[in-house]
Each structure stands twice: as C-alpha cells, then as structure tokens.
Coordinates of C-alpha atoms in Angstrom, one line a residue:
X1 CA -26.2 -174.5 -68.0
X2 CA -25.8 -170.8 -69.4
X3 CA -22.4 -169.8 -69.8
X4 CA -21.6 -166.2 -68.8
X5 CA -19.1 -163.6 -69.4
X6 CA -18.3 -160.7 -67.4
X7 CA -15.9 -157.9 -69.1
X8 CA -14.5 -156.0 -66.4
X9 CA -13.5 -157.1 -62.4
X10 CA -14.5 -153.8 -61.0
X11 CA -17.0 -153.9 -58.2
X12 CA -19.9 -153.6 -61.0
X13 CA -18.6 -157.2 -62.0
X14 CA -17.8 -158.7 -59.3
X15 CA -21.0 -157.9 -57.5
X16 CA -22.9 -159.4 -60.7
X17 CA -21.0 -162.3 -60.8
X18 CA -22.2 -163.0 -57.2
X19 CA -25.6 -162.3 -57.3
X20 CA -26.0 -164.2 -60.6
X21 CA -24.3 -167.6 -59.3
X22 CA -26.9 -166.9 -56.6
X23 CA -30.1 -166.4 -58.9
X24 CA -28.9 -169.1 -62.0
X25 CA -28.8 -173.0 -61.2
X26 CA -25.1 -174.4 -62.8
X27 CA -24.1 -171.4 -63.9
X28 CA -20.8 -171.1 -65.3
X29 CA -19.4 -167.4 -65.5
X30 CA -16.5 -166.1 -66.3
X31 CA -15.1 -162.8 -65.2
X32 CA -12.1 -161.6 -67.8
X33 CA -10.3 -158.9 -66.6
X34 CA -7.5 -156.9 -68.8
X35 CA -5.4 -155.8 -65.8
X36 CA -3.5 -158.7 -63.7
X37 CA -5.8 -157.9 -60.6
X38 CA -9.4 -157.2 -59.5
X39 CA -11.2 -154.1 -58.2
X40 CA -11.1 -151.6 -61.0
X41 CA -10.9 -148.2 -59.1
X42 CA -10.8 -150.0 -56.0
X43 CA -7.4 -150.4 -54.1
X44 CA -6.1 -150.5 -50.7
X45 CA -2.2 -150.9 -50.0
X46 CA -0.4 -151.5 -46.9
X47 CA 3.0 -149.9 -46.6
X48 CA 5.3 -148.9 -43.6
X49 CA 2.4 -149.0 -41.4
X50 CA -0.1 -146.4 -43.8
X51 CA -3.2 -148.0 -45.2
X52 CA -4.3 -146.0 -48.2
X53 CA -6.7 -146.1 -50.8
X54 CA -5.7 -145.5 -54.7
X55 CA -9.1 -144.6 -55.1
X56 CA -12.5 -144.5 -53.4
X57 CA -12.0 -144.0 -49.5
X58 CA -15.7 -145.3 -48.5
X59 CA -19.0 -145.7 -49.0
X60 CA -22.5 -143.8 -46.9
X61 CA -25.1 -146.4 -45.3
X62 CA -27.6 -143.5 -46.6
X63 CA -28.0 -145.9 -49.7
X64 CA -27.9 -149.6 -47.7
X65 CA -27.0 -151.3 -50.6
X66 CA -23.1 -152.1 -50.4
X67 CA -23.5 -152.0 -46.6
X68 CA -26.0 -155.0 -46.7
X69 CA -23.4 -156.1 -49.4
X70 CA -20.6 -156.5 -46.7
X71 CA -22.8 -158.2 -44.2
X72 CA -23.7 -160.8 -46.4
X73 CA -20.4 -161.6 -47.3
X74 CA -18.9 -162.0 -43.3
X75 CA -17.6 -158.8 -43.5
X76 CA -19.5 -157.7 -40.8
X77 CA -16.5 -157.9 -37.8
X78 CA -14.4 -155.9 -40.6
X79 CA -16.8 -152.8 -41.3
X80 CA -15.0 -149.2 -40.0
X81 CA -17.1 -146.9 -39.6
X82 CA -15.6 -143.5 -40.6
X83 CA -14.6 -140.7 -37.4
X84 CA -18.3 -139.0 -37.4
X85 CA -17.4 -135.6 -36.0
X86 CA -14.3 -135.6 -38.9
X87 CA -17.0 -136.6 -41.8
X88 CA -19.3 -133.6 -40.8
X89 CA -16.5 -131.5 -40.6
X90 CA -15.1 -130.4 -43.6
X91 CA -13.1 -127.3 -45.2
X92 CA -12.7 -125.0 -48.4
X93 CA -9.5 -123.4 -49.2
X94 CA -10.8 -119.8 -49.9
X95 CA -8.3 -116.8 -50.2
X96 CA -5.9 -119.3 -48.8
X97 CA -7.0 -119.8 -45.7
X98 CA -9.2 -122.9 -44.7
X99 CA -12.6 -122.2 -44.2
X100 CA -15.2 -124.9 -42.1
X101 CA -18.1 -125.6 -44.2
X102 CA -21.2 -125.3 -42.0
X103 CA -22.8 -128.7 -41.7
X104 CA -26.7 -127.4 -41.4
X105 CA -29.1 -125.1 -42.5
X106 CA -28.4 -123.5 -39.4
X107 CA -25.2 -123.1 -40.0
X108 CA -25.4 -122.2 -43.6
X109 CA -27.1 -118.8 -42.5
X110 CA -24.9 -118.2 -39.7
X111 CA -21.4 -118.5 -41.3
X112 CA -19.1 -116.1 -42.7
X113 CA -18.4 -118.0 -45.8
X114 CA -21.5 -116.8 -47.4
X115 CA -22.6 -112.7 -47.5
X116 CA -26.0 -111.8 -46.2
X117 CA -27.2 -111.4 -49.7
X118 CA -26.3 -115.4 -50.3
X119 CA -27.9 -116.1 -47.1
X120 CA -31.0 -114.3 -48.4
X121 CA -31.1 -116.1 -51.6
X122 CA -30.7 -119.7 -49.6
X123 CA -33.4 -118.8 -47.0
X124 CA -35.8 -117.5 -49.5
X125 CA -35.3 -120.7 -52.1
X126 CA -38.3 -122.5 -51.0
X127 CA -40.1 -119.4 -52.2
X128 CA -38.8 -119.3 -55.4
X129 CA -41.5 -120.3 -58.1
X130 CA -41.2 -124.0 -59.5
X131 CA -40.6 -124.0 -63.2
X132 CA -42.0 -127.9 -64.1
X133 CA -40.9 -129.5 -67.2
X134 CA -37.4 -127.8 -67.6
X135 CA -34.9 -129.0 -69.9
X136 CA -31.4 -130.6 -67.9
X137 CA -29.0 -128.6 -67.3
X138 CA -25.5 -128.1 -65.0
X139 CA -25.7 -128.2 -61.9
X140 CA -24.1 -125.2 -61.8
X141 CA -26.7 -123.3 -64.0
X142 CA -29.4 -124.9 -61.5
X143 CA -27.7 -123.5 -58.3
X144 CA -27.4 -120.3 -60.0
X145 CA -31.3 -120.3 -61.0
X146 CA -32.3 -121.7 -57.4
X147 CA -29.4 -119.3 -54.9
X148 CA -27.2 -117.5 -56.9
X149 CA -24.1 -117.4 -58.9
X150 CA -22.1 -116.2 -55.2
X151 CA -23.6 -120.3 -53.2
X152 CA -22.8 -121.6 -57.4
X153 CA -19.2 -120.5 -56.9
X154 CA -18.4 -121.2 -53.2
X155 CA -20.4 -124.5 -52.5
X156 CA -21.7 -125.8 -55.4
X157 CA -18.4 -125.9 -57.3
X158 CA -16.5 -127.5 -55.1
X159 CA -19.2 -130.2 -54.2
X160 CA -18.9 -131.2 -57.8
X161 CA -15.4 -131.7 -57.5
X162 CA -15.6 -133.7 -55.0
X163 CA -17.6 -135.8 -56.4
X164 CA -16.4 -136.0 -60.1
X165 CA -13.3 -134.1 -60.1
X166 CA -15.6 -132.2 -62.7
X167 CA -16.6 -128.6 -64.0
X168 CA -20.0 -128.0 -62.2
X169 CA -20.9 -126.1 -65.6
X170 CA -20.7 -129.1 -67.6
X171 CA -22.1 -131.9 -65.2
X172 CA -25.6 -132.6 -65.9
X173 CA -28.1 -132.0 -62.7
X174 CA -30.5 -134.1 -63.7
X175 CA -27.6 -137.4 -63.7
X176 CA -25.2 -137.0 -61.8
X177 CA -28.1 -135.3 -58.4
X178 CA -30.8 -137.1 -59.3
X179 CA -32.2 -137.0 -55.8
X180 CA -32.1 -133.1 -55.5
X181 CA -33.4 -132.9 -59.0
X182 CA -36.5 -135.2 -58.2
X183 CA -36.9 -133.1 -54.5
X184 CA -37.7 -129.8 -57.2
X185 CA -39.6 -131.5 -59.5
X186 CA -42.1 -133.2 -56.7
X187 CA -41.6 -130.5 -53.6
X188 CA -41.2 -127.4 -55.7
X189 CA -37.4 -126.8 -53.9
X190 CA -34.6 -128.3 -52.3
X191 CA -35.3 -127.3 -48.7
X192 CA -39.0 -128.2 -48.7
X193 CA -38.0 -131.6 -50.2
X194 CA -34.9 -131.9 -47.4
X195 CA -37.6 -131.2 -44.9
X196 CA -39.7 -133.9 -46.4
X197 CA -37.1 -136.5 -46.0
X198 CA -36.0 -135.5 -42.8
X199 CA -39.9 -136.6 -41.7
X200 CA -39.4 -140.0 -43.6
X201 CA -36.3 -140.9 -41.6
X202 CA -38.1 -140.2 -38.2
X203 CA -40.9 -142.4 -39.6
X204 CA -38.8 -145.2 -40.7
X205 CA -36.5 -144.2 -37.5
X206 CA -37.8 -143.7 -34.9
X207 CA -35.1 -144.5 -32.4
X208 CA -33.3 -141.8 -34.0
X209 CA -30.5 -144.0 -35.1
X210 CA -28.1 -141.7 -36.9
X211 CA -27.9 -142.8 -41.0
X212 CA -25.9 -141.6 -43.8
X213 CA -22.6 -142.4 -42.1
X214 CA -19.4 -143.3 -43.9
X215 CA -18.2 -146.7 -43.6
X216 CA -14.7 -148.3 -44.4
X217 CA -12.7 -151.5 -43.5
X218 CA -9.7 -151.7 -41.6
X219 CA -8.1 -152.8 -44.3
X220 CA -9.3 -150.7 -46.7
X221 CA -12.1 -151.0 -49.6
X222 CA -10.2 -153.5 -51.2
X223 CA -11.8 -155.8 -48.6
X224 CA -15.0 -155.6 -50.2
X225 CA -13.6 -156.6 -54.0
X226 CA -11.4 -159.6 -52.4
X227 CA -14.1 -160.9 -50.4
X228 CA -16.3 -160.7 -53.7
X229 CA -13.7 -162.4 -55.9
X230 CA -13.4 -165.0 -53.2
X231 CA -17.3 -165.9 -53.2
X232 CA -16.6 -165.8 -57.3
X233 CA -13.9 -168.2 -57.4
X234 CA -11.0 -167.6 -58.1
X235 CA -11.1 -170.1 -60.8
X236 CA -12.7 -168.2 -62.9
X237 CA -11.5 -164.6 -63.2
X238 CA -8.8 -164.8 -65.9
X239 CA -6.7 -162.3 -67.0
X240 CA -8.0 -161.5 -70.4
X241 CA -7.8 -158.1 -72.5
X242 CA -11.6 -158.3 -74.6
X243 CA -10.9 -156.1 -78.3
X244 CA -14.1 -157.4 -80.3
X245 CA -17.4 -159.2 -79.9
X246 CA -19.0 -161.4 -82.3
X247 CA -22.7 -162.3 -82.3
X248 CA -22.9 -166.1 -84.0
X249 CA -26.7 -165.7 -85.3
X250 CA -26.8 -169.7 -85.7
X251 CA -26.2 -170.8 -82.6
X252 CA -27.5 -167.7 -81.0
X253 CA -23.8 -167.8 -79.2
X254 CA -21.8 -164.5 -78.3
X255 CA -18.1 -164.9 -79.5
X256 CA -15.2 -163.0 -77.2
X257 CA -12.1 -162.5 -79.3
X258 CA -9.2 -161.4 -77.1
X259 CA -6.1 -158.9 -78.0
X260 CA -3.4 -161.9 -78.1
X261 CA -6.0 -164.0 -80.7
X262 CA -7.9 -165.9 -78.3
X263 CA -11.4 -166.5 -78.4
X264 CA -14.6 -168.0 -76.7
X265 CA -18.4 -168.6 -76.7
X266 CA -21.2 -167.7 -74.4
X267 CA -24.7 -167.4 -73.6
X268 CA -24.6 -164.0 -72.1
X269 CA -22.3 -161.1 -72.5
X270 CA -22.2 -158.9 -70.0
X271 CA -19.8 -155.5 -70.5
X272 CA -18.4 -154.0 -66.9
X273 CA -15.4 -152.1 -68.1
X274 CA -15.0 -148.0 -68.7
X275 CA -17.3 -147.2 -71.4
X276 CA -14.4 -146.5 -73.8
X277 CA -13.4 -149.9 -73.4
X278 CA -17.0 -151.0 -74.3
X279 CA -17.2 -149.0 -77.2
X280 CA -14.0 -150.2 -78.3
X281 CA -15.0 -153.8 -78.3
X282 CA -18.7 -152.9 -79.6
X283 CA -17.8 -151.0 -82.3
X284 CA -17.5 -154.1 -84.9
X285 CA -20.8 -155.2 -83.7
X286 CA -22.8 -151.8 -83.8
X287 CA -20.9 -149.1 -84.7
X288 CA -23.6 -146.5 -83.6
X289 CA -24.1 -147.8 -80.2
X290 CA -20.2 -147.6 -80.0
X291 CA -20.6 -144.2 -80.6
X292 CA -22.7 -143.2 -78.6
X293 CA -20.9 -145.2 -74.9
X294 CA -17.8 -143.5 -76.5
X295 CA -19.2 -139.7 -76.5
X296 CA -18.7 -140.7 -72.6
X297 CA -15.9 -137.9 -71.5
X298 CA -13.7 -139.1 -68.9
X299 CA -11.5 -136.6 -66.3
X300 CA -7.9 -138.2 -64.9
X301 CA -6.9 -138.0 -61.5
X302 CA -3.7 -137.9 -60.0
X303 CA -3.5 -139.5 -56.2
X304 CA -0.9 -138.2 -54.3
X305 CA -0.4 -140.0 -51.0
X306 CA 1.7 -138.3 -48.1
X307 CA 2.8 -139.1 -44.3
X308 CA 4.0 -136.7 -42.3
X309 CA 5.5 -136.8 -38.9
X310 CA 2.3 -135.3 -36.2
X311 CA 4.4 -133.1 -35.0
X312 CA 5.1 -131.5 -38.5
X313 CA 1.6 -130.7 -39.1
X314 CA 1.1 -127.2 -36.5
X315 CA -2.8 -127.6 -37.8
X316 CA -5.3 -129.9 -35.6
X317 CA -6.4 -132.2 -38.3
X318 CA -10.1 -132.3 -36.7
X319 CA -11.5 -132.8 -39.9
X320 CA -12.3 -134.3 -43.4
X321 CA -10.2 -132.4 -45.1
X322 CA -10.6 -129.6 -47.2
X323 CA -11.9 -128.8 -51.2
X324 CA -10.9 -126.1 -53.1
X325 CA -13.3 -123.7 -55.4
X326 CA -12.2 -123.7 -59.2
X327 CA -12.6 -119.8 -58.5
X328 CA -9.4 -120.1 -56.4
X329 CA -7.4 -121.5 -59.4
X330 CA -4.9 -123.4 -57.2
X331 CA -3.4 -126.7 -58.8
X332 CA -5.3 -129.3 -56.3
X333 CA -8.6 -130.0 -56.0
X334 CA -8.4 -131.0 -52.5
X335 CA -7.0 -132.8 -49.5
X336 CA -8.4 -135.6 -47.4
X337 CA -7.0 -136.0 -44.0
X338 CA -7.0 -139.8 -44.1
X339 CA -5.5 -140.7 -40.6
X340 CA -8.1 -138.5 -38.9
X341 CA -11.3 -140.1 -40.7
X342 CA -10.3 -143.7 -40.1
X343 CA -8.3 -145.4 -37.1
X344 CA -5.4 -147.1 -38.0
X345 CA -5.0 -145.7 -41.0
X346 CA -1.2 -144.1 -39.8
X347 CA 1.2 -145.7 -37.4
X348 CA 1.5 -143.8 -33.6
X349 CA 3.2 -140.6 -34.0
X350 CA 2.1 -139.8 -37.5
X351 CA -0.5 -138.6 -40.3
X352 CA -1.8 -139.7 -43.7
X353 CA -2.8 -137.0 -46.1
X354 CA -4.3 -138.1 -49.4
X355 CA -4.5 -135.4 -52.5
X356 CA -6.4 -135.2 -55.4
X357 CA -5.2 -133.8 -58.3
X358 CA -6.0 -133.4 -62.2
X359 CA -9.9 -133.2 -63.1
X360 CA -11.1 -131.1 -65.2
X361 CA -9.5 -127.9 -63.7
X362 CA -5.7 -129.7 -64.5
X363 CA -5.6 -132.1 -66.5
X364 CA -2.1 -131.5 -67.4
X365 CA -1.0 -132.5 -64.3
X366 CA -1.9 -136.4 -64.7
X367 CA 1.3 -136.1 -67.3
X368 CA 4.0 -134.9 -64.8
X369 CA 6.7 -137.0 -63.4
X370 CA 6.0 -138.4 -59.8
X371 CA 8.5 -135.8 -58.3
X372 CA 7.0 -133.0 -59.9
X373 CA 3.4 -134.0 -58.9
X374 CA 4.4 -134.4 -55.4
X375 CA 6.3 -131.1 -55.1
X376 CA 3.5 -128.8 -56.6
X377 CA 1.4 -130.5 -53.5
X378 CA 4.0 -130.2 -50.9
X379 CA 3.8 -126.6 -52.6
X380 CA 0.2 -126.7 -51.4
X381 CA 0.4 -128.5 -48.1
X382 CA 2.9 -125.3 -47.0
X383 CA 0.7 -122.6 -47.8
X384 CA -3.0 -124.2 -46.9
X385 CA -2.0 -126.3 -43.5
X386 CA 1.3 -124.8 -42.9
X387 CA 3.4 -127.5 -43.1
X388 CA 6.7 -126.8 -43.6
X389 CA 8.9 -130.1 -43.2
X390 CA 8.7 -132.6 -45.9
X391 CA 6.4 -135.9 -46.2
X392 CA 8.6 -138.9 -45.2
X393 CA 6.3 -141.2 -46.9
X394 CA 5.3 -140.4 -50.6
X395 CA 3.0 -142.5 -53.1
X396 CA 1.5 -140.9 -56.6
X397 CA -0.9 -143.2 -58.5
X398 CA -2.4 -142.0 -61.9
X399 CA -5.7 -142.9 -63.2
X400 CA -6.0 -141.8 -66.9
X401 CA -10.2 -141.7 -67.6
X402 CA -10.4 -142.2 -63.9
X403 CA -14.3 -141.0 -63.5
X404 CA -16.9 -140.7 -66.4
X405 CA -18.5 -137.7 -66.2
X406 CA -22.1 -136.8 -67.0
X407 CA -22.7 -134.3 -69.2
X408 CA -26.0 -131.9 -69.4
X409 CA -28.5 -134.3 -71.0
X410 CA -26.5 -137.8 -70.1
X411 CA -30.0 -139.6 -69.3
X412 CA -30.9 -138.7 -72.9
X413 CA -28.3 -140.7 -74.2
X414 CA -28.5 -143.5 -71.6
X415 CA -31.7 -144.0 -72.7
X416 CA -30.5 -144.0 -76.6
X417 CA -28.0 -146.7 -75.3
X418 CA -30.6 -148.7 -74.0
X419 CA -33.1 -148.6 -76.9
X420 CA -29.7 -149.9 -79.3
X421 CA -29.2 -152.2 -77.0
X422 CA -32.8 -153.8 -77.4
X423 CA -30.9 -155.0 -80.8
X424 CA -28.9 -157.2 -79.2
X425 CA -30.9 -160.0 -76.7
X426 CA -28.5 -161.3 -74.4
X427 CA -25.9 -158.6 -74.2
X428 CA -25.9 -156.6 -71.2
X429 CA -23.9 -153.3 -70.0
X430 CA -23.0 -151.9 -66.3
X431 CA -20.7 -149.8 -64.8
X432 CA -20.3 -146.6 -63.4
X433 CA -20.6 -144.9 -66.6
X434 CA -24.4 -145.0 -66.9
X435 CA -26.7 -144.3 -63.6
X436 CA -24.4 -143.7 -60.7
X437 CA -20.6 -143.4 -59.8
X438 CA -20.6 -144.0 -56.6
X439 CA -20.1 -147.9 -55.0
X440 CA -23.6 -147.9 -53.5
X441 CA -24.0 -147.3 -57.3
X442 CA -22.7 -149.7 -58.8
X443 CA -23.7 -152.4 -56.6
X444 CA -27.5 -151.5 -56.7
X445 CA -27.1 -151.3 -60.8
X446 CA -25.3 -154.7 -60.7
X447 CA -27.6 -156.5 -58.3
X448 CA -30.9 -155.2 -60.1
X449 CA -28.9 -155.9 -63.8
X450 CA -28.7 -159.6 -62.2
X451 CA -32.3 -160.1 -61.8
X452 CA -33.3 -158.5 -65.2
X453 CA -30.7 -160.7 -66.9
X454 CA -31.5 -164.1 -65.4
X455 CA -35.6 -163.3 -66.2
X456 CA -34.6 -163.0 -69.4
X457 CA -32.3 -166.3 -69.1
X458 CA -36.2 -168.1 -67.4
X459 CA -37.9 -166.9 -70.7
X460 CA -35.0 -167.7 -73.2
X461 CA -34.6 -171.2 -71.7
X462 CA -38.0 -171.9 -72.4
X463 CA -38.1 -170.6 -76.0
X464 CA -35.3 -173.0 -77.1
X465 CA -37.3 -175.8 -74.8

C-alpha cells in the first residue's frame, strides 16, 4: 500500500488526492496543509445575506475539465451558471468614464474605443506576414508586433490584468496564452486561427449549444474544494506547516519534517503549495532546483468587498464589471459587479461589488490598513459609477503572492524544473505556478499528474517485486 503525501489543500491537491484514491488500490494519502482550512485561493463566505468570493469568482465550460469535475462529484443540482448577457458585457474605465468593450469582431471595428487607424491594424492582422520560430516574448510586445501599440494599450493591458493582476510587458505570451500563441504559430494569425475554431465548435456542435460560459455555485466556489475534501476524507487532511524534505536513500522513503519538529515517511511526495513554499522546503534537497521554483515572481492582491443599497448605485449594473488600463494610472485594477453576474449573490434591495486592488501596478496598496484600502475604492466607486453614499457592508481580504506570474520565457524554466526534477523518482510538483492559473488549470494538471504518478507507482511496484 503506497503511502502518499500531498503538500498543499488547494484545488491542485485536493483534485489529486481524488483522482489518485481512484487510480491506486489501498492507497493511503495524506493531504498536510499549513493553514487551518482547505482551498488555497479558493473561498466563499456567507455574511448578512452577501455571498462572496476571497478569490476566484468562477470557472468557463470552454475547458470541460472542472465542469465534468463538479458532475462527478453530485454537484450537478448546485452548478450556477453565471448571467450570460452580464459575462459578455464588460467595461474599461478610460478617461474616467466607463466604456463597453465590444464583444465581437464586429464590434471591435465598429466601436469608438478604438481609432480607425487601430481598426485598420486589427482588420488587416491576418495579412500581416508570419515570422516562425520567434523567441517568447510579452504579450504586450506581441500585440504590439501583431495591431499596434494603440489595441496593446487599451485591450491588451487590461486583459492581462484581469487575468494576472500583471504588467502585460512582463508576462510571457507564449505561458500565460498559450492558445493564441499556438493559433500564430499553426494559422499564421489570431483571426484566421479564431476562425478556424469557430468551424471546429460547429463540427463538434452542431446543435449550436452555446460553450465557453461561466459557471459558479450558489454557494460559491468553495463548493467545489468542500465537496473534494469530503470525497478525500476528512481523516486525512491535517494541519501541518512542511519546512524540509529528506530523501532516505536506504529505504527509498521520502521524509516530511514539519516547522513544530514533527516528521513522517512516504512513498510519494507530491508538492501543491505556491512555489515559494516549494522552494523553501526543497532547498536542503536540491538547492538549484530550489532556485529555480523560487525565481517564480508573485503579485499581491487586495479584495475589497462592498454592498450598497440598489438605490444608491444611479448606474444600471448590466454588466461584468469594468477593468481599468495601466495607462489610466488609477489605484484599482478593476470592479466586478458580483450581484449582477450571479443570482443570489445580494439580498432583495441591494448590490455586491467586488474590487481588486494591488498587482503589479500597486503593490503598495496590499500594506494599507483595511480603512484606508476601502476608502481609496469608495474614492473610485464615486467617480467611475457615481456612487455617492457609502457601502453598508465592507470586507478587505489580503493575499500576499496571491498569483504567480509568468515571465517572458517561463516554459524555459518549466522545462529546466522538470529535467532537475528527473533526479528525484518519486517526488512530484503541481500547482498553479507551472502551466496554467486558472481552476480548469489546475484540475487538468492535477488529474493528468495523477495518472503519470500512479504509472510510475505500476512500474516501481514491480521493481521492488
């Protein structure tokens, strides 16, 4: 019976825990987790009638993977589909007025966000001659080369920050889009790849069934994690702060010292947690594959959760809610109008508004008192949605290194993390760090990481047989 340890009760663990008590006979695992619940990111919180998230709001069915997730688990009856006409319709906060993004090609040459000249450059970019072989680079550098610096500034910025609360100058194309990077590489541009898939969904679709919609619960994300920790058992997630990792050569057994002087033996270590915590309990084991998960940047966020009265807000909140463009230098990076993209998210009579704020525009503002955090945004609220009477309801969570960011050439040294990681048979990593930061993410990485690990479990098995 292998015995199994999972560093980290985020959903990359959790997931792996499940699928590899699915795929390994008698297996005992153990999920230790340094802070006194599950989740990771993950958290939903019920409080005077307001659901809210402290961190991701939902997940697309574009990528099936946490969706099939949720059935599996009974989840099915709990699913919330997200308000489709509020998803596609979203804002930027440009010269302080709130600006609808268009939500199609159509609409990308028709509105007034964009000059004709930007219009030019976005109809003509399936013209524009395929360079094969590049080197990575920002996703910013690869708008610019593709439509211009003026669609790099207003759309592509933002995007990014939505995304990773990142500078689009820094984050790497290549990671962090893979999917538009592969439609240049194999189409020759974006909208000639966008066309091609738009052919393979009526193919696999032909009923027209409409995909890439967000999806929720009506109790929030945190569904998903509890449901996960259930199916785990509870039994064996511990609370258990991981600070070094021993490899016993003899018995071929992987020893888990913990920060109070604890310490256990497994079969199979398997790290979950932020990449600076990995690197942190690596580094006695291999200091230069420490090094190189800790090169890793983070950015911090700060969540500012606020409910208003309806009649306080004189905007219709027929929306997502809105970004804002690094170019406008305003302290937030952007607003999500929570009560308008899920029911019952807000009692009768009232809205939830949910602000990010920090990144790598701020990051000063993680360190503020809660008062101060929340003023600068009712600040904001007043001159972007014209609200003028104060939130009744008020929440600020901080997440220091909330979301790793992928720097220009962060394949490179994934794949340098994977080749040092050959070294070590037995010992696993996951997370959001490495090939995706979104759920649908993690769960794919997790549930393909638990087939790869109990092969190798089938093979090792037989050698000491």
């Amino acid at each position: 019976m292998p015995r199994v340890a999972i560093i980290g009760g985020g959903i990359s663990g959790l997931t792996l825990a499940f699928r590899l008590k699915q795929y390994l006979a008698d297996v005992d695992i153990q999920i230790l987790e340094s802070e006194k619940s599950v989740g990771g990111k993950i958290g939903s919180f019920s409080d005077q009638g307001f659901i809210y998230e402290s961190g991701p709001n939902g997940f697309l069915d574009s990528n099936p993977s946490t969706f099939n997730l949720s059935k599996e688990l009974g989840l099915s009856e709990q699913l919330a589909p997200a308000n489709d006409a509020a998803a596609k319709k979203r804002f930027l906060l440009m010269g302080g007025k709130l600006r609808m993004l268009p939500s199609s090609v159509i609409g990308l040459l028709t509105t007034d966000v964009l000059s004709w000249r930007a219009k030019l450059a976005l109809a003509f970019e399936r013209f524009q001659s395929n360079k094969q072989n590049l080197p990575d680079e920002s996703i910013y550098a690869f708008a610019q080369r593709r439509v211009g610096t003026e669609i790099a500034d207003k759309l592509v910025d933002p995007f990014v920050t939505g995304i990773f609360a990142g500078d689009a100058r820094l984050v790497s194309f290549q990671a962090g889009f893979p999917r538009l990077a592969a439609m240049e590489k194999n189409y020759g541009s974006i909208s000639k790849g966008l066309k091609a898939a738009r052919k393979v969904r009526q193919i696999s679709n032909p009923e027209g069934r409409s995909s890439g919609q967000l999806w929720s619960f009506n109790q929030g994300l945190g569904t998903l994690t509890d449901a996960l920790a259930e199916k785990c058992g509870k039994s064996n997630i511990r609370e258990f702060k991981a600070s070094n990792l021993i490899h016993n050569k003899e018995s071929n057994k992987w020893i888990i010292e913990g920060s109070n002087g604890e310490s256990e033996s497994f079969d199979i270590a398997i790290l979950s947690c932020p990449a600076f915590s990995q690197a942190a309990i690596l580094k006695n084991l291999d200091e230069i594959l420490a090094d190189k998960i800790a090169s890793i940047p983070y950015n911090s966020l700060a969540v500012v959760v606020m409910g208003y009265r309806s009649g306080d807000v004189p905007i219709p909140l027929e929306g997502f809610g809105y970004l804002t463009p690094s170019s406008e230098n305003r302290p937030i990076l952007g607003v999500q109008w929570c009560s308008s993209i899920y029911r019952g998210r807000a009692p009768a009579g009232t809205v939830l508004l949910r602000a990010m704020c920090g990144g790598a525009s701020r990051p000063e503002m993680v360190d503020l008192d809660d008062d101060s955090i929340a003023k600068i945004v009712y600040r904001e609220l007043q001159a972007s949605m014209q609200i003028q009477a104060p939130p009744f309801f008020v929440k600020v969570i901080r997440w220091k290194n909330a979301i790793p960011q992928y720097m220009v050439n962060h394949l490179d040294l994934v794949r340098e993390v994977e080749e040092l990681l050959l070294n070590h048979p037995g010992l696993y990593l996951t997370g959001n760090a490495y090939k995706g930061i979104s759920i649908n993410d993690c769960v794919e990485n997790a549930e393909n990481l638990a087939v790869q690990i109990s092969r190798w479990w089938s093979r090792a098995k037989e050698t000491i047989s």
